[in-house]
Amino acid sequence: GILRVAGATVTLVQGTVRRQATTGADGRAVLGTAGLALGPAELTITRLGFRPLFDTLDVVGPAWVAGTVVAIDHQSPTADRTR
């Protein structure tokens, strides 16, 4: 299943443009797209106690990013995976 994590830092970087937000209680973060060009942008999601997530997203329009991450879907390295 998906683990929704509050308090994670979500960073989107494309060239010199950098957007950053923190996930809310629902595990979501909203990043502005102003200044982003069409094409790839690097996504990083981090939170203490969790493995970081690194991915590339495609900016496909002025307000749309293909492959938007809604929640961190990786588990804490100390989580009990038998349940």
GROMACS .gro file of N, CA, C and O in nm:
model
  332
    1GLY      N    1   0.081  -0.119   0.000
    1GLY     CA    2   0.000   0.000   0.000
    1GLY      C    3   0.085   0.124   0.000
    1GLY      O    4   0.207   0.119   0.007
    2ILE      N    5   0.018   0.233  -0.004
    2ILE     CA    6   0.084   0.363  -0.006
    2ILE      C    7   0.092   0.417   0.136
    2ILE      O    8  -0.007   0.418   0.209
    3LEU      N    9   0.209   0.460   0.174
    3LEU     CA   10   0.232   0.522   0.303
    3LEU      C   11   0.233   0.673   0.283
    3LEU      O   12   0.322   0.725   0.218
    4ARG      N   13   0.134   0.742   0.335
    4ARG     CA   14   0.128   0.889   0.322
    4ARG      C   15   0.204   0.951   0.439
    4ARG      O   16   0.172   0.924   0.554
    5VAL      N   17   0.305   1.029   0.407
    5VAL     CA   18   0.395   1.082   0.509
    5VAL      C   19   0.385   1.234   0.517
    5VAL      O   20   0.411   1.303   0.419
    6ALA      N   21   0.347   1.284   0.633
    6ALA     CA   22   0.345   1.429   0.657
    6ALA      C   23   0.485   1.476   0.694
    6ALA      O   24   0.564   1.400   0.750
    7GLY      N   25   0.518   1.599   0.659
    7GLY     CA   26   0.645   1.657   0.698
    7GLY      C   27   0.763   1.622   0.611
    7GLY      O   28   0.877   1.648   0.648
    8ALA      N   29   0.738   1.562   0.493
    8ALA     CA   30   0.847   1.532   0.400
    8ALA      C   31   0.877   1.656   0.316
    8ALA      O   32   0.787   1.734   0.285
    9THR      N   33   1.002   1.674   0.281
    9THR     CA   34   1.043   1.786   0.196
    9THR      C   35   1.042   1.740   0.051
    9THR      O   36   1.107   1.641   0.017
   10VAL      N   37   0.967   1.812  -0.033
   10VAL     CA   38   0.956   1.781  -0.175
   10VAL      C   39   1.025   1.893  -0.251
   10VAL      O   40   0.991   2.010  -0.235
   11THR      N   41   1.125   1.859  -0.333
   11THR     CA   42   1.202   1.958  -0.406
   11THR      C   43   1.199   1.923  -0.555
   11THR      O   44   1.222   1.809  -0.593
   12LEU      N   45   1.171   2.024  -0.637
   12LEU     CA   46   1.170   2.009  -0.783
   12LEU      C   47   1.271   2.109  -0.838
   12LEU      O   48   1.265   2.228  -0.809
   13VAL      N   49   1.368   2.059  -0.917
   13VAL     CA   50   1.475   2.144  -0.971
   13VAL      C   51   1.484   2.125  -1.121
   13VAL      O   52   1.484   2.012  -1.171
   14GLN      N   53   1.492   2.238  -1.191
   14GLN     CA   54   1.514   2.237  -1.336
   14GLN      C   55   1.608   2.352  -1.367
   14GLN      O   56   1.569   2.468  -1.360
   15GLY      N   57   1.733   2.318  -1.396
   15GLY     CA   58   1.833   2.423  -1.419
   15GLY      C   59   1.853   2.505  -1.293
   15GLY      O   60   1.880   2.451  -1.187
   16THR      N   61   1.831   2.637  -1.302
   16THR     CA   62   1.847   2.724  -1.185
   16THR      C   63   1.716   2.746  -1.111
   16THR      O   64   1.714   2.814  -1.008
   17VAL      N   65   1.606   2.690  -1.162
   17VAL     CA   66   1.475   2.705  -1.097
   17VAL      C   67   1.458   2.593  -0.994
   17VAL      O   68   1.477   2.476  -1.023
   18ARG      N   69   1.421   2.632  -0.872
   18ARG     CA   70   1.404   2.537  -0.762
   18ARG      C   71   1.273   2.567  -0.690
   18ARG      O   72   1.248   2.680  -0.650
   19ARG      N   73   1.190   2.466  -0.674
   19ARG     CA   74   1.064   2.478  -0.600
   19ARG      C   75   1.069   2.378  -0.486
   19ARG      O   76   1.114   2.265  -0.503
   20GLN      N   77   1.021   2.419  -0.368
   20GLN     CA   78   1.025   2.331  -0.252
   20GLN      C   79   0.898   2.349  -0.169
   20GLN      O   80   0.848   2.460  -0.155
   21ALA      N   81   0.848   2.239  -0.115
   21ALA     CA   82   0.730   2.242  -0.028
   21ALA      C   83   0.741   2.126   0.071
   21ALA      O   84   0.821   2.035   0.053
   22THR      N   85   0.659   2.132   0.174
   22THR     CA   86   0.654   2.026   0.274
   22THR      C   87   0.518   1.959   0.267
   22THR      O   88   0.415   2.027   0.254
   23THR      N   89   0.516   1.826   0.276
   23THR     CA   90   0.389   1.755   0.269
   23THR      C   91   0.305   1.782   0.392
   23THR      O   92   0.356   1.795   0.504
   24GLY      N   93   0.173   1.790   0.371
   24GLY     CA   94   0.078   1.810   0.480
   24GLY      C   95   0.037   1.678   0.542
   24GLY      O   96   0.092   1.572   0.511
   25ALA      N   97  -0.064   1.682   0.628
   25ALA     CA   98  -0.112   1.563   0.698
   25ALA      C   99  -0.159   1.455   0.601
   25ALA      O  100  -0.155   1.336   0.632
   26ASP      N  101  -0.204   1.496   0.482
   26ASP     CA  102  -0.252   1.400   0.381
   26ASP      C  103  -0.139   1.347   0.293
   26ASP      O  104  -0.163   1.271   0.199
   27GLY      N  105  -0.015   1.387   0.319
   27GLY     CA  106   0.099   1.341   0.241
   27GLY      C  107   0.118   1.412   0.109
   27GLY      O  108   0.198   1.372   0.027
   28ARG      N  109   0.045   1.521   0.088
   28ARG     CA  110   0.053   1.594  -0.039
   28ARG      C  111   0.130   1.725  -0.023
   28ARG      O  112   0.129   1.786   0.082
   29ALA      N  113   0.194   1.764  -0.133
   29ALA     CA  114   0.263   1.894  -0.139
   29ALA      C  115   0.230   1.956  -0.274
   29ALA      O  116   0.219   1.886  -0.374
   30VAL      N  117   0.214   2.088  -0.276
   30VAL     CA  118   0.186   2.159  -0.400
   30VAL      C  119   0.305   2.249  -0.430
   30VAL      O  120   0.346   2.329  -0.347
   31LEU      N  121   0.360   2.234  -0.551
   31LEU     CA  122   0.474   2.313  -0.594
   31LEU      C  123   0.432   2.402  -0.710
   31LEU      O  124   0.364   2.356  -0.802
   32GLY      N  125   0.472   2.529  -0.709
   32GLY     CA  126   0.443   2.618  -0.820
   32GLY      C  127   0.525   2.581  -0.943
   32GLY      O  128   0.635   2.528  -0.932
   33THR      N  129   0.469   2.607  -1.059
   33THR     CA  130   0.539   2.574  -1.184
   33THR      C  131   0.593   2.697  -1.255
   33THR      O  132   0.653   2.685  -1.362
   34ALA      N  133   0.577   2.815  -1.198
   34ALA     CA  134   0.626   2.937  -1.262
   34ALA      C  135   0.776   2.928  -1.285
   34ALA      O  136   0.851   2.887  -1.196
   35GLY      N  137   0.820   2.959  -1.405
   35GLY     CA  138   0.962   2.958  -1.439
   35GLY      C  139   1.012   2.825  -1.490
   35GLY      O  140   1.125   2.816  -1.537
   36LEU      N  141   0.931   2.720  -1.481
   36LEU     CA  142   0.973   2.590  -1.533
   36LEU      C  143   0.949   2.584  -1.683
   36LEU      O  144   0.845   2.627  -1.732
   37ALA      N  145   1.044   2.531  -1.756
   37ALA     CA  146   1.032   2.514  -1.901
   37ALA      C  147   0.976   2.375  -1.929
   37ALA      O  148   0.976   2.287  -1.842
   38LEU      N  149   0.927   2.354  -2.050
   38LEU     CA  150   0.883   2.220  -2.089
   38LEU      C  151   1.004   2.128  -2.089
   38LEU      O  152   1.112   2.166  -2.131
   39GLY      N  153   0.986   2.007  -2.038
   39GLY     CA  154   1.095   1.911  -2.035
   39GLY      C  155   1.117   1.854  -1.897
   39GLY      O  156   1.037   1.875  -1.806
   40PRO      N  157   1.226   1.781  -1.878
   40PRO     CA  158   1.249   1.711  -1.752
   40PRO      C  159   1.287   1.804  -1.637
   40PRO      O  160   1.348   1.909  -1.656
   41ALA      N  161   1.247   1.763  -1.517
   41ALA     CA  162   1.285   1.831  -1.393
   41ALA      C  163   1.314   1.722  -1.290
   41ALA      O  164   1.252   1.616  -1.291
   42GLU      N  165   1.410   1.747  -1.203
   42GLU     CA  166   1.451   1.648  -1.103
   42GLU      C  167   1.369   1.665  -0.976
   42GLU      O  168   1.357   1.774  -0.922
   43LEU      N  169   1.312   1.555  -0.927
   43LEU     CA  170   1.230   1.553  -0.807
   43LEU      C  171   1.304   1.478  -0.697
   43LEU      O  172   1.359   1.370  -0.721
   44THR      N  173   1.305   1.535  -0.577
   44THR     CA  174   1.361   1.469  -0.460
   44THR      C  175   1.261   1.481  -0.346
   44THR      O  176   1.206   1.589  -0.323
   45ILE      N  177   1.238   1.369  -0.275
   45ILE     CA  178   1.151   1.371  -0.158
   45ILE      C  179   1.230   1.310  -0.043
   45ILE      O  180   1.282   1.199  -0.054
   46THR      N  181   1.241   1.386   0.068
   46THR     CA  182   1.320   1.339   0.181
   46THR      C  183   1.245   1.361   0.312
   46THR      O  184   1.165   1.453   0.325
   47ARG      N  185   1.272   1.275   0.407
   47ARG     CA  186   1.224   1.291   0.544
   47ARG      C  187   1.310   1.202   0.633
   47ARG      O  188   1.340   1.088   0.598
   48LEU      N  189   1.347   1.254   0.748
   48LEU     CA  190   1.430   1.179   0.842
   48LEU      C  191   1.363   1.047   0.876
   48LEU      O  192   1.244   1.041   0.905
   49GLY      N  193   1.438   0.937   0.868
   49GLY     CA  194   1.388   0.805   0.899
   49GLY      C  195   1.333   0.730   0.780
   49GLY      O  196   1.288   0.617   0.794
   50PHE      N  197   1.334   0.792   0.661
   50PHE     CA  198   1.284   0.730   0.539
   50PHE      C  199   1.392   0.736   0.431
   50PHE      O  200   1.470   0.830   0.427
   51ARG      N  201   1.392   0.635   0.343
   51ARG     CA  202   1.483   0.641   0.229
   51ARG      C  203   1.439   0.755   0.139
   51ARG      O  204   1.319   0.774   0.117
   52PRO      N  205   1.532   0.832   0.084
   52PRO     CA  206   1.493   0.940  -0.008
   52PRO      C  207   1.442   0.884  -0.140
   52PRO      O  208   1.480   0.774  -0.180
   53LEU      N  209   1.357   0.960  -0.205
   53LEU     CA  210   1.306   0.924  -0.337
   53LEU      C  211   1.363   1.024  -0.437
   53LEU      O  212   1.355   1.145  -0.414
   54PHE      N  213   1.424   0.974  -0.545
   54PHE     CA  214   1.477   1.057  -0.652
   54PHE      C  215   1.409   1.014  -0.780
   54PHE      O  216   1.402   0.896  -0.809
   55ASP      N  217   1.358   1.111  -0.858
   55ASP     CA  218   1.290   1.078  -0.982
   55ASP      C  219   1.301   1.196  -1.078
   55ASP      O  220   1.339   1.306  -1.039
   56THR      N  221   1.267   1.172  -1.203
   56THR     CA  222   1.261   1.278  -1.303
   56THR      C  223   1.117   1.289  -1.350
   56THR      O  224   1.055   1.188  -1.384
   57LEU      N  225   1.063   1.410  -1.349
   57LEU     CA  226   0.927   1.436  -1.398
   57LEU      C  227   0.935   1.515  -1.526
   57LEU      O  228   1.030   1.590  -1.548
   58ASP      N  229   0.835   1.503  -1.611
   58ASP     CA  230   0.829   1.582  -1.733
   58ASP      C  231   0.729   1.695  -1.717
   58ASP      O  232   0.611   1.671  -1.690
   59VAL      N  233   0.776   1.819  -1.732
   59VAL     CA  234   0.687   1.935  -1.733
   59VAL      C  235   0.627   1.940  -1.873
   59VAL      O  236   0.699   1.952  -1.972
   60VAL      N  237   0.493   1.929  -1.883
   60VAL     CA  238   0.429   1.918  -2.013
   60VAL      C  239   0.343   2.040  -2.046
   60VAL      O  240   0.284   2.047  -2.154
   61GLY      N  241   0.335   2.137  -1.957
   61GLY     CA  242   0.259   2.258  -1.982
   61GLY      C  243   0.279   2.355  -1.867
   61GLY      O  244   0.345   2.322  -1.770
   62PRO      N  245   0.223   2.475  -1.877
   62PRO     CA  246   0.248   2.577  -1.776
   62PRO      C  247   0.199   2.540  -1.637
   62PRO      O  248   0.249   2.590  -1.539
   63ALA      N  249   0.103   2.449  -1.625
   63ALA     CA  250   0.052   2.414  -1.493
   63ALA      C  251   0.042   2.264  -1.473
   63ALA      O  252  -0.020   2.218  -1.378
   64TRP      N  253   0.102   2.186  -1.561
   64TRP     CA  254   0.088   2.041  -1.552
   64TRP      C  255   0.224   1.973  -1.553
   64TRP      O  256   0.309   2.007  -1.632
   65VAL      N  257   0.240   1.878  -1.464
   65VAL     CA  258   0.361   1.797  -1.459
   65VAL      C  259   0.319   1.652  -1.469
   65VAL      O  260   0.241   1.604  -1.388
   66ALA      N  261   0.368   1.581  -1.569
   66ALA     CA  262   0.336   1.440  -1.584
   66ALA      C  263   0.406   1.360  -1.476
   66ALA      O  264   0.522   1.385  -1.444
   67GLY      N  265   0.337   1.266  -1.417
   67GLY     CA  266   0.397   1.181  -1.314
   67GLY      C  267   0.403   1.245  -1.178
   67GLY      O  268   0.489   1.213  -1.099
   68THR      N  269   0.312   1.335  -1.148
   68THR     CA  270   0.310   1.401  -1.019
   68THR      C  271   0.305   1.299  -0.906
   68THR      O  272   0.225   1.207  -0.909
   69VAL      N  273   0.390   1.316  -0.807
   69VAL     CA  274   0.393   1.226  -0.692
   69VAL      C  275   0.296   1.280  -0.588
   69VAL      O  276   0.307   1.394  -0.546
   70VAL      N  277   0.199   1.199  -0.547
   70VAL     CA  278   0.099   1.241  -0.449
   70VAL      C  279   0.142   1.203  -0.308
   70VAL      O  280   0.112   1.271  -0.214
   71ALA      N  281   0.214   1.094  -0.294
   71ALA     CA  282   0.255   1.048  -0.161
   71ALA      C  283   0.389   0.976  -0.172
   71ALA      O  284   0.423   0.926  -0.276
   72ILE      N  285   0.460   0.974  -0.062
   72ILE     CA  286   0.582   0.894  -0.056
   72ILE      C  287   0.538   0.749  -0.045
   72ILE      O  288   0.463   0.714   0.046
   73ASP      N  289   0.579   0.665  -0.137
   73ASP     CA  290   0.531   0.528  -0.135
   73ASP      C  291   0.639   0.428  -0.095
   73ASP      O  292   0.630   0.311  -0.125
   74HIS      N  293   0.741   0.475  -0.026
   74HIS     CA  294   0.842   0.381   0.024
   74HIS      C  295   0.836   0.378   0.176
   74HIS      O  296   0.794   0.474   0.238
   75GLN      N  297   0.875   0.267   0.233
   75GLN     CA  298   0.860   0.244   0.376
   75GLN      C  299   0.983   0.287   0.454
   75GLN      O  300   1.092   0.290   0.401
   76SER      N  301   0.963   0.315   0.578
   76SER     CA  302   1.073   0.342   0.669
   76SER      C  303   1.164   0.221   0.674
   76SER      O  304   1.117   0.108   0.672
   77PRO      N  305   1.296   0.241   0.679
   77PRO     CA  306   1.387   0.126   0.682
   77PRO      C  307   1.367   0.040   0.806
   77PRO      O  308   1.409  -0.074   0.809
   78THR      N  309   1.301   0.091   0.910
   78THR     CA  310   1.280   0.014   1.032
   78THR      C  311   1.138  -0.041   1.041
   78THR      O  312   1.101  -0.099   1.143
   79ALA      N  313   1.057  -0.024   0.937
   79ALA     CA  314   0.919  -0.069   0.941
   79ALA      C  315   0.911  -0.222   0.941
   79ALA      O  316   0.993  -0.290   0.882
   80ASP      N  317   0.812  -0.275   1.010
   80ASP     CA  318   0.787  -0.419   1.011
   80ASP      C  319   0.710  -0.454   0.885
   80ASP      O  320   0.593  -0.420   0.871
   81ARG      N  321   0.773  -0.522   0.791
   81ARG     CA  322   0.713  -0.552   0.662
   81ARG      C  323   0.634  -0.683   0.664
   81ARG      O  324   0.587  -0.728   0.563
   82THR      N  325   0.617  -0.746   0.780
   82THR     CA  326   0.545  -0.872   0.787
   82THR      C  327   0.396  -0.852   0.807
   82THR      O  328   0.321  -0.947   0.803
   83ARG      N  329   0.353  -0.732   0.835
   83ARG     CA  330   0.209  -0.707   0.861
   83ARG      C  331   0.135  -0.679   0.735
   83ARG      O  332   0.179  -0.627   0.642
   0.00000   0.00000   0.00000
